[in-house]
Amino acid sequence: MTIQWFPGHMAKARREITEKLKLIDVVFELVDSRIPLASRNPMIDQILGSKPRLLLLNKADMADPELTKEWERYFRAKGIPSLALNSRTGKGVEKIEAAAKELVKEKFDKMRAKGIVQPRAVRALIVGIPNVGKSTLINRMAGKNIAVTGDKPGVTKKQQWIKCGKSLELLDTPGILWPKFEDETIGRKLAVTGAIKETLFDFSDVILFTLSYLKEEYPERLRERYSIEQFPEETIALFAEIGKKRGCLVSGGEIDFDRAAELILRDLRAEKLGRLTFEKPEE
Ligand SMILES: Nc1nc2c(ncn2[C@@H]2O[C@H](COP(=O)(O)OP(=O)(O)OP(=O)(O)O)[C@@H](O)[C@H]2O)c(=O)[nH]1
């Protein structure tokens, strides 16, 4: 589901999550491992308040493994526990239950000490921006395809709990939050990782930004993929060189930048340049 976010949508999304927060003990905040900051909702801290939270770095299979470790350290230092996941295969998913129990241990111990409740399952809600993998993770945790994808206007659904393991229950619908749009760089990172619909951004602009980052951080990958010996000074010249090598030309021999950008974007999505992370903790 990708919708355009207007203030009314945001207010509604926030209200829905705030309602769900009343039902749960812990939040699983899902982000994209390749852009762990850019893929967070801008108001997430205010929305979640003091609710215990586990940050899930999803799509870790597509991210640079070394940087994912650095990101885990970064969040730990900020007091936010995190886990790296591949929701498609389930790698890392088995650690979620124990991590969630640990987060609510104190609360549950207090409840037990007061004799208020019998020990019960930890209740959790997955939240995240569109396309970050919420439904995939719910399906994976549920063990069968029961998560609802997309909006169904006019259908009011009762909240349902999915039993995940012995001591964890998950709300069957995730909390969908809007992405950040206030900053061009963030927008480009969201675009290159597929969090923004392709009709909503300019491919050439996104690829120019991406090439300039890759030239600095992953020059060997670019060199190998596009057989580049010497990097030109200007990124636009690099872009043109790749376009030329790949035969993206219009009549008269000019470079067809749109076609070249599309080709590079497809290569990135298909992991032809390997596992890449587009932001580093010190930024
Ligand atoms: N490689 C990889 N792809 C993933 C992973 N998790 C999800 N995906 C893919 O990412 C895309 C989006 O996944 P969804 O589960 O539909 O994302 P969502 O957050 O529910 O999306 P919305 O319904 O738009 O809010 C799909 O193509 C998934 O197969 C992962 O860990 N690794």
CSV table of C-alpha atoms and ligand atoms in Angstrom, one decimal:
chain,number,residue,atom,x,y,z
A,1,MET,CA,0.0,0.0,0.0
A,2,THR,CA,1.4,3.4,-0.9
A,3,ILE,CA,-0.7,6.5,-0.4
A,4,GLN,CA,0.0,10.1,-0.6
A,5,TRP,CA,0.1,11.4,2.9
A,6,PHE,CA,-1.9,14.5,3.8
A,7,PRO,CA,-2.3,16.0,7.2
A,8,GLY,CA,-5.6,14.2,7.6
A,9,HIS,CA,-4.1,10.8,6.9
A,10,MET,CA,-1.3,11.4,9.4
A,11,ALA,CA,-3.7,12.4,12.1
A,12,LYS,CA,-5.7,9.3,11.4
A,13,ALA,CA,-2.7,7.0,11.4
A,14,ARG,CA,-1.5,8.5,14.6
A,15,ARG,CA,-4.9,8.1,16.3
A,16,GLU,CA,-5.1,4.5,15.2
A,17,ILE,CA,-1.7,3.7,16.6
A,18,THR,CA,-2.5,5.5,19.9
A,19,GLU,CA,-5.6,3.4,20.3
A,20,LYS,CA,-3.7,0.2,19.6
A,21,LEU,CA,-0.9,1.2,22.1
A,22,LYS,CA,-3.5,0.8,24.9
A,23,LEU,CA,-3.8,-2.9,24.1
A,24,ILE,CA,-0.1,-3.8,24.0
A,25,ASP,CA,3.0,-4.1,26.2
A,26,VAL,CA,5.7,-3.6,23.6
A,27,VAL,CA,6.2,-2.0,20.2
A,28,PHE,CA,8.2,-3.5,17.4
A,29,GLU,CA,9.4,-0.6,15.3
A,30,LEU,CA,10.4,-1.8,11.9
A,31,VAL,CA,13.0,0.1,9.9
A,32,ASP,CA,15.0,-0.7,6.7
A,33,SER,CA,18.6,-1.8,7.6
A,34,ARG,CA,19.9,0.1,4.6
A,35,ILE,CA,18.6,3.4,5.9
A,36,PRO,CA,17.9,3.0,9.6
A,37,LEU,CA,17.3,6.7,10.3
A,38,ALA,CA,15.7,7.8,7.1
A,39,SER,CA,13.1,5.0,7.3
A,40,ARG,CA,11.8,6.0,10.7
A,41,ASN,CA,8.7,8.1,11.1
A,42,PRO,CA,9.6,11.6,12.1
A,43,MET,CA,7.3,11.6,15.1
A,44,ILE,CA,7.9,8.1,16.3
A,45,ASP,CA,9.3,9.1,19.8
A,46,GLN,CA,6.3,11.3,20.5
A,47,ILE,CA,3.8,8.8,19.2
A,48,LEU,CA,5.2,5.8,21.2
A,49,GLY,CA,5.9,7.8,24.4
A,50,SER,CA,7.3,5.6,27.1
A,51,LYS,CA,6.1,2.3,25.6
A,52,PRO,CA,8.9,-0.3,25.6
A,53,ARG,CA,10.3,-0.7,22.1
A,54,LEU,CA,12.3,-3.1,20.1
A,55,LEU,CA,13.8,-1.7,16.9
A,56,LEU,CA,13.9,-4.3,14.1
A,57,LEU,CA,16.4,-3.7,11.4
A,58,ASN,CA,14.6,-5.4,8.5
A,59,LYS,CA,15.9,-6.4,5.1
A,60,ALA,CA,19.3,-7.0,6.7
A,61,ASP,CA,20.0,-9.4,3.9
A,62,MET,CA,20.2,-6.4,1.5
A,63,ALA,CA,22.3,-4.2,3.8
A,64,ASP,CA,26.1,-4.1,4.4
A,65,PRO,CA,26.6,-6.5,7.2
A,66,GLU,CA,29.4,-4.5,8.9
A,67,LEU,CA,27.3,-1.4,8.9
A,68,THR,CA,24.3,-3.3,10.3
A,69,LYS,CA,26.5,-4.2,13.3
A,70,GLU,CA,27.5,-0.6,13.7
A,71,TRP,CA,23.9,0.4,13.6
A,72,GLU,CA,23.0,-2.1,16.3
A,73,ARG,CA,25.8,-0.6,18.5
A,74,TYR,CA,24.5,2.9,17.8
A,75,PHE,CA,21.0,2.1,18.9
A,76,ARG,CA,22.2,0.1,21.9
A,77,ALA,CA,24.2,3.2,23.0
A,78,LYS,CA,21.0,5.2,22.8
A,79,GLY,CA,19.2,2.7,25.0
A,80,ILE,CA,17.2,1.2,22.2
A,81,PRO,CA,17.6,-2.5,21.8
A,82,SER,CA,17.6,-3.7,18.2
A,83,LEU,CA,17.7,-6.9,16.2
A,84,ALA,CA,18.7,-7.4,12.5
A,85,LEU,CA,16.2,-9.4,10.5
A,86,ASN,CA,15.4,-10.9,7.2
A,87,SER,CA,11.6,-11.2,7.3
A,88,ARG,CA,11.5,-13.0,4.0
A,89,THR,CA,13.5,-16.0,5.2
A,90,GLY,CA,12.9,-15.6,8.9
A,91,LYS,CA,16.5,-15.1,9.8
A,92,GLY,CA,16.7,-13.3,13.2
A,93,VAL,CA,12.9,-13.6,13.7
A,94,GLU,CA,13.4,-16.3,16.3
A,95,LYS,CA,15.1,-13.9,18.7
A,96,ILE,CA,12.2,-11.5,18.9
A,97,GLU,CA,10.2,-13.3,21.5
A,98,ALA,CA,13.0,-13.4,24.1
A,99,ALA,CA,13.9,-9.8,23.4
A,100,ALA,CA,10.3,-8.7,23.9
A,101,LYS,CA,10.0,-10.7,27.2
A,102,GLU,CA,13.1,-9.0,28.5
A,103,LEU,CA,11.6,-5.6,27.7
A,104,VAL,CA,8.5,-6.2,29.8
A,105,LYS,CA,10.1,-8.3,32.5
A,106,GLU,CA,10.1,-5.5,35.1
A,107,LYS,CA,6.4,-4.6,34.4
A,108,PHE,CA,5.3,-8.2,34.5
A,109,ASP,CA,7.3,-8.9,37.7
A,110,LYS,CA,5.7,-5.9,39.4
A,111,MET,CA,2.2,-7.1,38.3
A,112,ARG,CA,2.9,-10.5,39.7
A,113,ALA,CA,4.3,-9.1,42.9
A,114,LYS,CA,1.0,-7.3,43.4
A,115,GLY,CA,-0.9,-10.4,42.5
A,116,ILE,CA,-2.8,-8.4,39.8
A,117,VAL,CA,-2.7,-10.8,37.0
A,118,GLN,CA,-1.7,-14.3,36.1
A,119,PRO,CA,1.4,-14.3,33.9
A,120,ARG,CA,0.2,-13.8,30.4
A,121,ALA,CA,1.6,-13.5,26.9
A,122,VAL,CA,3.5,-10.4,26.0
A,123,ARG,CA,1.3,-8.3,23.6
A,124,ALA,CA,3.0,-6.5,20.7
A,125,LEU,CA,2.3,-4.2,17.8
A,126,ILE,CA,4.4,-3.8,14.7
A,127,VAL,CA,4.7,-0.2,13.4
A,128,GLY,CA,6.6,1.3,10.5
A,129,ILE,CA,6.5,3.3,7.3
A,130,PRO,CA,5.1,1.7,4.0
A,131,ASN,CA,7.0,-1.0,2.3
A,132,VAL,CA,9.4,-1.7,5.2
A,133,GLY,CA,8.2,-5.3,5.5
A,134,LYS,CA,5.5,-5.2,8.2
A,135,SER,CA,3.1,-7.7,6.5
A,136,THR,CA,6.0,-10.0,5.6
A,137,LEU,CA,7.1,-10.0,9.2
A,138,ILE,CA,3.6,-10.6,10.5
A,139,ASN,CA,3.2,-13.5,8.1
A,140,ARG,CA,6.5,-14.9,9.1
A,141,MET,CA,5.8,-14.7,12.8
A,142,ALA,CA,2.4,-16.1,12.4
A,143,GLY,CA,3.7,-19.0,10.4
A,144,LYS,CA,1.0,-18.8,7.8
A,145,ASN,CA,-0.5,-16.1,5.5
A,146,ILE,CA,-3.0,-14.4,7.6
A,147,ALA,CA,-1.8,-10.7,7.6
A,148,VAL,CA,-4.0,-8.3,5.7
A,149,THR,CA,-2.1,-6.3,3.1
A,150,GLY,CA,-3.5,-3.0,1.9
A,151,ASP,CA,-6.5,-0.9,2.9
A,152,LYS,CA,-10.0,-2.2,2.7
A,153,PRO,CA,-12.3,0.9,2.9
A,154,GLY,CA,-15.5,0.3,4.7
A,155,VAL,CA,-14.5,-2.9,6.3
A,156,THR,CA,-14.3,-2.7,10.1
A,157,LYS,CA,-12.2,-5.5,11.5
A,158,LYS,CA,-12.1,-6.7,15.0
A,159,GLN,CA,-8.6,-6.6,16.5
A,160,GLN,CA,-7.2,-10.1,16.4
A,161,TRP,CA,-4.2,-11.6,18.1
A,162,ILE,CA,-1.7,-13.8,16.5
A,163,LYS,CA,0.0,-16.3,18.7
A,164,CYS,CA,3.7,-16.4,18.1
A,165,GLY,CA,5.5,-18.9,20.2
A,166,LYS,CA,4.6,-19.6,23.8
A,167,SER,CA,4.6,-16.2,25.3
A,168,LEU,CA,4.1,-13.6,22.6
A,169,GLU,CA,0.9,-12.3,20.9
A,170,LEU,CA,0.9,-9.9,18.0
A,171,LEU,CA,-1.8,-7.6,16.8
A,172,ASP,CA,-2.8,-8.9,13.3
A,173,THR,CA,-2.7,-5.5,11.7
A,174,PRO,CA,0.4,-3.3,11.8
A,175,GLY,CA,0.5,0.4,12.5
A,176,ILE,CA,1.3,2.2,9.3
A,177,LEU,CA,3.1,5.5,9.7
A,178,TRP,CA,4.1,8.2,7.2
A,179,PRO,CA,7.7,8.6,6.1
A,180,LYS,CA,9.9,11.7,6.4
A,181,PHE,CA,9.5,14.1,3.5
A,182,GLU,CA,11.0,17.3,4.7
A,183,ASP,CA,14.5,16.7,3.5
A,184,GLU,CA,15.7,15.9,-0.1
A,185,THR,CA,18.4,13.6,0.9
A,186,ILE,CA,16.1,11.5,3.0
A,187,GLY,CA,13.6,11.4,0.1
A,188,ARG,CA,16.4,10.1,-2.2
A,189,LYS,CA,17.3,7.4,0.3
A,190,LEU,CA,13.7,6.3,0.6
A,191,ALA,CA,13.4,6.3,-3.2
A,192,VAL,CA,16.5,4.2,-3.9
A,193,THR,CA,15.5,1.6,-1.3
A,194,GLY,CA,11.9,1.3,-2.7
A,195,ALA,CA,10.0,3.0,0.1
A,196,ILE,CA,8.6,5.6,-2.3
A,197,LYS,CA,6.5,4.7,-5.3
A,198,GLU,CA,8.5,5.0,-8.5
A,199,THR,CA,6.1,7.4,-10.2
A,200,LEU,CA,6.7,9.9,-7.4
A,201,PHE,CA,10.4,10.6,-7.9
A,202,ASP,CA,12.9,11.7,-10.5
A,203,PHE,CA,15.1,8.7,-11.3
A,204,SER,CA,18.0,10.8,-12.6
A,205,ASP,CA,18.1,12.9,-9.4
A,206,VAL,CA,18.0,9.8,-7.2
A,207,ILE,CA,20.7,8.1,-9.2
A,208,LEU,CA,23.0,11.1,-9.2
A,209,PHE,CA,22.8,11.2,-5.4
A,210,THR,CA,23.3,7.5,-5.2
A,211,LEU,CA,26.3,7.4,-7.5
A,212,SER,CA,28.0,10.2,-5.5
A,213,TYR,CA,27.5,8.2,-2.3
A,214,LEU,CA,28.7,4.9,-3.9
A,215,LYS,CA,31.8,6.6,-5.4
A,216,GLU,CA,32.8,7.6,-1.8
A,217,GLU,CA,31.7,4.5,0.1
A,218,TYR,CA,31.7,1.6,-2.3
A,219,PRO,CA,34.0,2.6,-5.2
A,220,GLU,CA,35.2,-1.0,-5.9
A,221,ARG,CA,31.6,-2.2,-6.4
A,222,LEU,CA,31.0,0.5,-9.1
A,223,ARG,CA,34.3,-0.2,-10.7
A,224,GLU,CA,33.5,-3.9,-10.9
A,225,ARG,CA,29.9,-3.6,-12.1
A,226,TYR,CA,30.5,-1.0,-14.7
A,227,SER,CA,34.1,-1.6,-15.6
A,228,ILE,CA,35.3,1.8,-14.7
A,229,GLU,CA,39.0,2.3,-14.4
A,230,GLN,CA,39.3,6.0,-13.5
A,231,PHE,CA,36.5,7.8,-11.7
A,232,PRO,CA,35.8,11.2,-13.3
A,233,GLU,CA,35.9,14.2,-10.9
A,234,GLU,CA,32.2,15.0,-11.4
A,235,THR,CA,29.5,12.5,-10.6
A,236,ILE,CA,27.5,13.6,-13.6
A,237,ALA,CA,30.4,12.5,-15.8
A,238,LEU,CA,30.4,9.1,-14.1
A,239,PHE,CA,26.7,8.8,-14.6
A,240,ALA,CA,27.3,9.7,-18.3
A,241,GLU,CA,30.1,7.1,-18.6
A,242,ILE,CA,27.9,4.3,-17.2
A,243,GLY,CA,25.1,5.4,-19.6
A,244,LYS,CA,27.4,5.3,-22.5
A,245,LYS,CA,28.9,2.0,-21.6
A,246,ARG,CA,25.5,0.5,-21.3
A,247,GLY,CA,24.3,1.9,-24.7
A,248,CYS,CA,21.8,4.4,-23.2
A,249,LEU,CA,22.1,6.9,-26.0
A,250,VAL,CA,19.6,9.0,-28.0
A,251,SER,CA,20.1,10.0,-31.6
A,252,GLY,CA,23.1,12.2,-32.1
A,253,GLY,CA,25.0,10.3,-29.5
A,254,GLU,CA,23.7,12.1,-26.4
A,255,ILE,CA,23.3,10.2,-23.2
A,256,ASP,CA,19.8,9.1,-22.3
A,257,PHE,CA,20.1,9.8,-18.6
A,258,ASP,CA,16.5,8.6,-17.8
A,259,ARG,CA,17.2,5.2,-19.3
A,260,ALA,CA,20.6,5.0,-17.6
A,261,ALA,CA,19.1,5.9,-14.3
A,262,GLU,CA,16.5,3.2,-14.6
A,263,LEU,CA,19.1,0.6,-15.5
A,264,ILE,CA,21.2,1.5,-12.5
A,265,LEU,CA,18.2,1.5,-10.2
A,266,ARG,CA,17.3,-2.0,-11.4
A,267,ASP,CA,20.8,-3.1,-10.8
A,268,LEU,CA,20.7,-1.7,-7.3
A,269,ARG,CA,17.3,-3.4,-6.5
A,270,ALA,CA,18.6,-6.7,-7.9
A,271,GLU,CA,21.7,-6.4,-5.7
A,272,LYS,CA,24.0,-6.4,-8.7
A,273,LEU,CA,26.2,-4.1,-6.7
A,274,GLY,CA,26.1,-6.3,-3.6
A,275,ARG,CA,24.7,-5.5,-0.2
A,276,LEU,CA,24.7,-1.7,0.4
A,277,THR,CA,23.8,0.6,3.3
A,278,PHE,CA,23.0,4.2,2.4
A,279,GLU,CA,23.6,5.8,5.7
A,280,LYS,CA,26.3,5.5,8.4
A,281,PRO,CA,25.8,6.0,12.1
A,282,GLU,CA,28.1,9.1,12.4
A,283,GLU,CA,25.9,11.0,10.0
B,1,LIG,N1,15.0,-8.8,0.9
B,1,LIG,C1,14.0,-8.6,1.7
B,1,LIG,N2,12.8,-8.2,1.3
B,1,LIG,C2,11.9,-8.0,2.2
B,1,LIG,C3,12.1,-8.3,3.6
B,1,LIG,N3,10.9,-8.0,4.3
B,1,LIG,C4,10.1,-7.6,3.3
B,1,LIG,N4,10.6,-7.6,2.1
B,1,LIG,C5,10.0,-7.2,0.8
B,1,LIG,O1,9.6,-5.9,0.9
B,1,LIG,C6,8.4,-5.6,0.2
B,1,LIG,C7,7.4,-4.9,1.1
B,1,LIG,O2,7.0,-5.8,2.1
B,1,LIG,P1,5.6,-5.7,2.9
B,1,LIG,O3,5.6,-6.8,3.9
B,1,LIG,O4,4.5,-5.7,1.9
B,1,LIG,O5,5.7,-4.3,3.5
B,1,LIG,P2,4.7,-3.5,4.4
B,1,LIG,O6,5.5,-2.7,5.4
B,1,LIG,O7,3.7,-4.4,4.9
B,1,LIG,O8,4.1,-2.5,3.3
B,1,LIG,P3,2.7,-1.6,3.3
B,1,LIG,O9,1.6,-2.5,3.2
B,1,LIG,O10,2.9,-0.7,2.1
B,1,LIG,O11,2.7,-0.8,4.6
B,1,LIG,C8,7.9,-7.0,-0.3
B,1,LIG,O12,8.4,-7.1,-1.7
B,1,LIG,C9,8.7,-7.9,0.6
B,1,LIG,O13,8.9,-9.2,0.0
B,1,LIG,C10,13.4,-8.7,4.0
B,1,LIG,O14,13.7,-8.9,5.2
B,1,LIG,N5,14.3,-8.8,3.1
